[in-house]
Coordinates of C-alpha atoms in Angstrom, one line a residue:
M282 CA 26.7 -1.3 35.0
Q283 CA 24.5 -2.1 31.9
F284 CA 25.0 0.1 28.9
Y285 CA 22.6 1.2 27.1
R286 CA 22.7 0.9 23.3
M287 CA 21.0 3.4 20.5
L288 CA 19.4 3.2 18.1
Q289 CA 21.2 4.0 14.7
L290 CA 19.2 6.0 12.3
K291 CA 20.0 6.5 8.9
H292 CA 17.7 7.6 5.2
Y293 CA 18.3 6.7 1.7
S294 CA 16.5 8.6 -1.2
F295 CA 15.6 6.6 -4.4
D296 CA 13.9 8.1 -7.7
L297 CA 12.8 4.6 -9.2
A298 CA 12.1 4.7 -13.2
F299 CA 8.8 2.6 -13.7
E300 CA 9.1 -0.3 -16.5
Y301 CA 6.2 2.4 -18.4
P302 CA 4.9 6.0 -17.3
F303 CA 2.3 5.7 -14.6
T304 CA -1.4 7.2 -15.4
I305 CA -4.1 7.7 -13.0
A306 CA -6.8 9.9 -12.9
K307 CA -4.6 12.6 -10.7
G308 CA -1.8 12.4 -13.1
T309 CA 1.6 10.9 -14.8
K310 CA 4.6 9.5 -12.9
T311 CA 7.9 8.1 -15.2
H312 CA 9.7 7.7 -11.7
Q313 CA 9.0 7.2 -7.8
P314 CA 10.5 9.2 -5.6
T315 CA 11.1 6.8 -2.2
L316 CA 12.6 7.4 1.3
I317 CA 14.3 4.6 2.8
T318 CA 14.7 4.8 6.4
S319 CA 16.6 2.1 8.4
L320 CA 16.8 1.5 12.6
G321 CA 20.4 -0.4 13.3
L322 CA 21.5 -1.8 16.5
G323 CA 24.2 -3.8 17.3
N324 CA 24.6 -5.8 14.3
L325 CA 21.2 -5.7 13.3
T326 CA 18.9 -3.6 10.9
G327 CA 15.1 -2.6 10.5
Y328 CA 14.4 -1.0 7.2
G329 CA 11.4 0.9 5.9
E330 CA 10.4 2.3 3.2
A331 CA 7.9 5.7 2.4
P332 CA 7.0 6.4 -1.0
A333 CA 6.6 10.4 -1.7
I334 CA 2.7 10.8 -3.4
A335 CA 2.5 14.3 -4.8
Y336 CA -1.1 14.7 -5.0
Y337 CA -1.0 14.2 -0.7
N338 CA 1.9 16.5 -1.3
I339 CA 4.7 14.3 0.4
T340 CA 8.0 15.3 -1.2
V341 CA 11.5 13.1 0.3
P342 CA 12.9 16.0 0.9
E343 CA 10.5 17.4 3.4
M344 CA 10.6 14.2 5.2
I345 CA 14.1 14.1 5.4
E346 CA 14.5 17.7 6.6
S347 CA 11.4 16.3 9.5
L348 CA 13.4 12.9 10.8
E349 CA 17.1 15.0 10.9
A350 CA 14.5 17.9 12.9
K351 CA 14.3 14.4 15.6
R352 CA 17.4 12.4 14.7
G353 CA 18.2 12.6 18.6
L354 CA 14.9 12.0 19.8
I355 CA 14.2 8.9 18.2
E356 CA 18.3 7.5 17.7
R357 CA 18.0 7.7 22.2
Y358 CA 14.3 5.7 22.0
A359 CA 14.6 2.5 23.6
L360 CA 12.8 0.3 22.1
T361 CA 11.6 -2.4 23.4
D362 CA 7.5 -2.8 21.4
P363 CA 7.1 -1.4 18.1
Q364 CA 3.7 -0.4 19.0
R365 CA 4.9 1.9 21.9
F366 CA 7.4 2.9 19.6
W367 CA 4.3 4.2 17.2
H368 CA 3.1 6.3 19.8
F369 CA 5.8 7.6 20.3
L370 CA 6.2 8.7 16.5
H371 CA 2.6 9.8 16.4
H372 CA 3.1 12.6 19.0
L373 CA 6.7 13.4 17.7
I374 CA 5.9 13.9 14.0
P375 CA 1.7 14.1 14.1
R376 CA 0.1 13.9 11.0
Q377 CA 3.3 12.6 8.9
H378 CA 1.6 9.3 8.2
F379 CA 4.0 8.4 5.6
L380 CA 7.5 9.2 8.0
T381 CA 5.8 7.5 10.1
A382 CA 5.2 4.9 8.7
A383 CA 8.6 4.7 6.9
L384 CA 9.8 4.2 10.7
D385 CA 7.6 1.9 12.2
I386 CA 7.8 -0.4 9.4
A387 CA 11.4 -0.2 10.1
G388 CA 10.8 -0.9 13.9
W389 CA 8.6 -4.1 13.4
D390 CA 11.6 -5.2 11.6
L391 CA 14.0 -4.7 14.2
F392 CA 11.7 -6.2 16.8
A393 CA 11.5 -9.6 14.8
Q394 CA 15.4 -9.7 13.9
M395 CA 15.5 -9.0 17.9
R396 CA 13.3 -12.1 18.8
R397 CA 14.9 -14.1 15.7
M398 CA 11.3 -14.7 13.9
P399 CA 10.4 -13.3 10.6
L400 CA 7.4 -10.4 11.2
Y401 CA 3.9 -12.3 10.7
Q402 CA 4.9 -14.8 13.6
L403 CA 5.6 -12.0 15.5
L404 CA 2.3 -10.3 14.9
G405 CA 0.9 -13.5 16.0
I406 CA -0.1 -14.5 12.3
K407 CA -0.3 -17.9 11.0
W408 CA 0.4 -18.7 7.5
G409 CA -2.3 -19.7 5.7
Q410 CA -3.8 -19.6 2.3
V411 CA -3.0 -16.2 1.3
P412 CA -4.5 -14.0 -2.1
V413 CA -2.8 -13.5 -5.0
T414 CA -2.0 -10.1 -6.2
D415 CA -2.7 -8.2 -9.6
Y416 CA -1.0 -6.6 -11.7
T417 CA -1.6 -3.1 -12.5
I418 CA -2.5 -1.3 -15.9
G419 CA -2.1 2.3 -15.8
M420 CA -4.0 4.5 -17.6
D421 CA -2.5 4.9 -21.7
T422 CA -3.7 4.3 -25.2
I423 CA -5.9 1.7 -25.7
E424 CA -3.5 -0.6 -28.1
N425 CA -0.8 0.4 -25.5
M426 CA -2.7 -1.0 -22.2
A427 CA -2.9 -4.6 -23.9
A428 CA 0.0 -4.3 -25.2
K429 CA 1.2 -4.1 -21.4
V430 CA -1.4 -7.0 -20.6
K431 CA -0.2 -9.7 -23.2
A432 CA 4.0 -8.5 -21.9
H433 CA 2.9 -9.9 -18.2
P434 CA 0.2 -12.0 -18.3
W435 CA -1.1 -12.5 -14.9
P436 CA -4.2 -13.7 -13.2
I437 CA -5.8 -10.9 -12.3
Y438 CA -5.0 -7.2 -13.2
K439 CA -5.9 -3.7 -11.7
I440 CA -7.0 -2.1 -14.2
K441 CA -7.0 1.9 -13.7
M442 CA -9.8 4.1 -15.1
G443 CA -11.3 8.0 -14.9
R444 CA -11.9 8.7 -18.2
P445 CA -14.9 9.1 -21.0
H446 CA -13.7 5.8 -23.0
D447 CA -13.4 3.7 -20.2
L448 CA -15.6 0.9 -20.9
D449 CA -13.6 1.0 -24.7
C450 CA -10.6 -0.3 -22.8
L451 CA -11.7 -2.7 -20.8
E452 CA -13.5 -4.2 -24.0
A453 CA -10.5 -4.3 -25.8
L454 CA -9.0 -5.9 -22.7
R455 CA -11.6 -8.4 -22.1
A456 CA -10.7 -9.2 -25.6
I457 CA -7.4 -10.4 -24.8
T458 CA -8.0 -12.1 -21.4
N459 CA -10.3 -13.8 -19.1
A460 CA -8.7 -13.1 -16.1
P461 CA -10.7 -11.0 -13.9
F462 CA -11.0 -7.7 -13.6
R463 CA -10.2 -4.7 -11.0
V464 CA -11.2 -1.4 -11.5
D465 CA -10.1 1.3 -9.5
A466 CA -11.2 5.1 -10.4
N467 CA -9.3 6.9 -7.8
E468 CA -12.6 9.3 -7.7
G469 CA -12.9 10.1 -11.0
W470 CA -16.4 9.4 -12.1
S471 CA -19.9 10.7 -10.5
F472 CA -22.1 9.1 -9.2
D473 CA -24.2 8.8 -12.6
E474 CA -21.4 7.6 -14.4
A475 CA -20.5 5.0 -12.0
K476 CA -24.5 3.8 -11.6
A477 CA -24.4 3.6 -15.3
L478 CA -21.2 1.6 -16.0
L479 CA -22.7 -1.2 -13.1
P480 CA -24.0 -2.7 -15.9
E481 CA -21.4 -3.3 -18.6
L482 CA -18.2 -3.6 -15.7
Q483 CA -20.3 -6.9 -14.3
R484 CA -20.7 -8.3 -18.0
L485 CA -16.7 -7.4 -18.5
Q486 CA -15.9 -9.3 -15.3
V487 CA -14.8 -7.2 -13.4
T488 CA -14.6 -8.6 -9.4
L489 CA -14.0 -5.4 -7.3
I490 CA -14.2 -1.7 -7.5
E491 CA -11.8 0.6 -5.6
Q492 CA -13.1 4.6 -4.8
P493 CA -15.2 5.1 -7.8
L494 CA -16.4 8.9 -6.2
P495 CA -14.9 11.5 -5.0
K496 CA -14.5 10.9 -1.3
E497 CA -16.4 14.0 -0.4
E498 CA -18.9 12.2 -1.8
Q499 CA -20.6 10.1 1.1
E500 CA -24.2 9.9 0.6
A501 CA -24.4 9.1 -3.2
M502 CA -21.7 6.2 -1.8
K503 CA -24.5 5.0 0.3
E504 CA -26.6 4.6 -2.7
L505 CA -24.1 3.2 -4.9
K506 CA -23.3 0.4 -2.5
A507 CA -27.4 0.4 -2.0
I508 CA -27.5 -1.1 -5.9
S509 CA -24.0 -2.0 -6.9
P510 CA -23.6 -6.0 -7.8
I511 CA -19.7 -5.7 -7.8
P512 CA -17.7 -4.9 -3.8
L513 CA -16.9 -1.3 -4.0
F514 CA -13.8 -0.2 -1.9
A515 CA -12.6 2.9 -0.3
D516 CA -9.2 4.3 -0.8
E517 CA -9.0 7.7 -0.3
S518 CA -12.3 7.7 1.7
C519 CA -10.0 5.2 4.2
R520 CA -6.4 7.1 4.9
T521 CA -6.5 6.4 8.4
E522 CA -8.2 4.8 11.5
D523 CA -10.7 7.3 12.3
E524 CA -11.9 7.1 8.8
V525 CA -12.7 3.2 9.1
K526 CA -16.2 3.1 10.5
K527 CA -18.4 5.9 8.4
C528 CA -17.1 3.7 5.4
A529 CA -19.1 1.0 6.8
E530 CA -22.1 2.4 5.4
G531 CA -21.4 3.6 1.6
F532 CA -18.5 0.4 0.6
H533 CA -18.5 -3.1 1.2
G534 CA -14.7 -3.0 1.4
I535 CA -11.4 -1.2 2.8
N536 CA -7.9 -0.6 1.0
I537 CA -5.4 0.2 3.6
K538 CA -2.2 1.6 2.2
L539 CA 0.1 1.3 4.6
T540 CA 1.9 4.8 4.3
K541 CA -1.3 6.5 4.5
C542 CA -2.3 5.0 7.9
G543 CA 1.2 5.5 9.9
G544 CA 2.3 1.6 8.8
I545 CA 1.8 -1.8 10.4
T546 CA 0.6 -0.6 14.1
P547 CA -2.4 1.6 12.9
A548 CA -3.0 -0.9 10.0
M549 CA -3.4 -3.9 12.3
R550 CA -6.0 -1.7 14.3
M551 CA -7.6 -0.7 11.3
I552 CA -8.0 -4.4 10.0
K553 CA -9.7 -5.3 13.3
E554 CA -12.4 -2.4 13.4
A555 CA -13.2 -3.8 9.6
R556 CA -13.8 -6.8 10.5
T557 CA -16.0 -6.1 13.6
L558 CA -17.9 -4.3 10.6
G559 CA -18.2 -6.8 7.7
L560 CA -16.4 -4.9 5.8
K561 CA -13.7 -6.7 3.7
V562 CA -9.9 -6.1 3.9
M563 CA -7.5 -4.9 1.6
I564 CA -3.7 -3.8 1.2
G565 CA -2.7 -1.4 -1.4
S566 CA 0.6 -0.5 -3.2
M567 CA 1.9 3.1 -3.5
N568 CA 4.2 1.8 -5.8
E569 CA 6.7 0.7 -3.1
S570 CA 9.7 -1.1 -3.2
T571 CA 10.8 -4.8 -1.9
I572 CA 10.9 -3.5 1.0
G573 CA 7.1 -1.4 1.5
S574 CA 5.9 -4.5 -0.5
A575 CA 7.4 -7.3 2.4
A576 CA 6.0 -5.0 5.1
I577 CA 2.5 -5.3 2.9
A578 CA 2.9 -9.1 2.5
N579 CA 4.0 -10.2 6.2
L580 CA 0.3 -9.5 7.0
L581 CA -1.1 -11.1 3.2
P582 CA -3.3 -14.2 5.4
L583 CA -5.2 -11.5 7.6
L584 CA -6.5 -10.0 4.1
D585 CA -9.3 -10.7 1.4
E586 CA -7.9 -9.4 -1.5
V587 CA -3.9 -7.5 -1.9
D588 CA -2.3 -5.2 -4.0
A589 CA 1.0 -5.3 -3.6
D590 CA 2.6 -5.3 -7.1
G591 CA 5.1 -2.0 -6.6
P592 CA 8.5 -3.9 -7.6
L593 CA 6.7 -5.4 -10.7
L594 CA 5.7 -1.8 -12.2
L595 CA 9.6 -0.8 -11.5
K596 CA 12.4 -1.1 -13.7
E597 CA 14.8 -0.4 -10.5
D598 CA 14.2 -2.2 -6.5
V599 CA 16.3 -1.5 -3.9
A600 CA 16.1 -4.9 -1.8
T601 CA 15.3 -8.7 -2.5
G602 CA 13.1 -10.9 -0.5
L603 CA 10.4 -11.7 -2.1
K604 CA 8.8 -13.3 -4.6
Y605 CA 6.3 -13.5 -7.1
D606 CA 4.9 -17.1 -8.8
N607 CA 1.8 -16.2 -10.6
G608 CA 0.8 -13.8 -8.7
V609 CA 1.4 -15.3 -5.2
I610 CA 4.0 -13.6 -3.0
Q611 CA 6.4 -15.8 -1.4
L612 CA 8.3 -14.8 1.8
S613 CA 12.2 -15.1 1.9
G614 CA 11.9 -17.0 5.5
G615 CA 14.4 -14.8 7.2
N616 CA 13.4 -12.6 9.9
G617 CA 11.9 -9.4 10.2
L618 CA 10.5 -8.6 7.0
G619 CA 13.1 -10.8 4.9
V620 CA 14.7 -8.4 3.0
K621 CA 18.3 -7.5 2.0
F622 CA 18.8 -4.0 1.4
I623 CA 20.4 -3.5 -2.0
G624 CA 21.8 -0.2 -1.1
N625 CA 22.6 2.9 -3.1
L626 CA 21.9 1.8 -7.2

């Protein structure tokens, strides 16, 4: 008789401190609440992560409550195909993309370990040239933003914007570094503001603009795309895979967030669809620790751009397995995500 082994589901919650208070157009936080999930089978354990984001009304306690309510069904699932597992989760906990992402990532990590290969190999990804990650400079006083740049020399910076003196900040930062800038307005500009900023941003060597306008302003984004000399990438406008197609009209590329779309499984489909539409592809950070960032890192060869600097922004981490070398992310070479969970801090 063959005995079936059940999955062992565990979860851990953390409130990880940032090195600096992290401010964007939607608010400020000093800590990043995050949920780590694990799926164990025998002596193998896969890990996933879902950071809680206030402006999406996502909290760690609510994710834990949903997880515990479905624990029995999840633990009895026979993990024979991570993509099927995602579909199971998609119906079991509908519209809970953050929690689905944490479990989907853990499922992929565990299954790749079962197959004794790194996750990118399991996904059929050939490792080659990969994009470098940026380092994010959150909103602050001009003096503090400049101090952050000086304290963290990096080959490319992502600058959070969305305030009246945005251009003054950018001018000050350009005076102290020649590194290219990406700017992220997080829906913080009007069409007229964005239009007026475009030539100045080009002069200041901005290479990419994320979500300049509110996601509802689709017609204005089409008009902005038509006149922008700088590539425009959708972020809030492209949360899930059903939004990829409409982004082709108003953007040059999309910024996929694993937590927002529901994990690695839908992200792979989003990448494929974006390519068929002629869109550039980026995967971005939601301030994940090394666990969530390793999920992004295993997809690097598929990307044009990447923003996976979560571990660099945090004073604390919950895992090891990634190295950052002047913007280049290096995997550990281990199976699955290639990470080692540290445990309770």
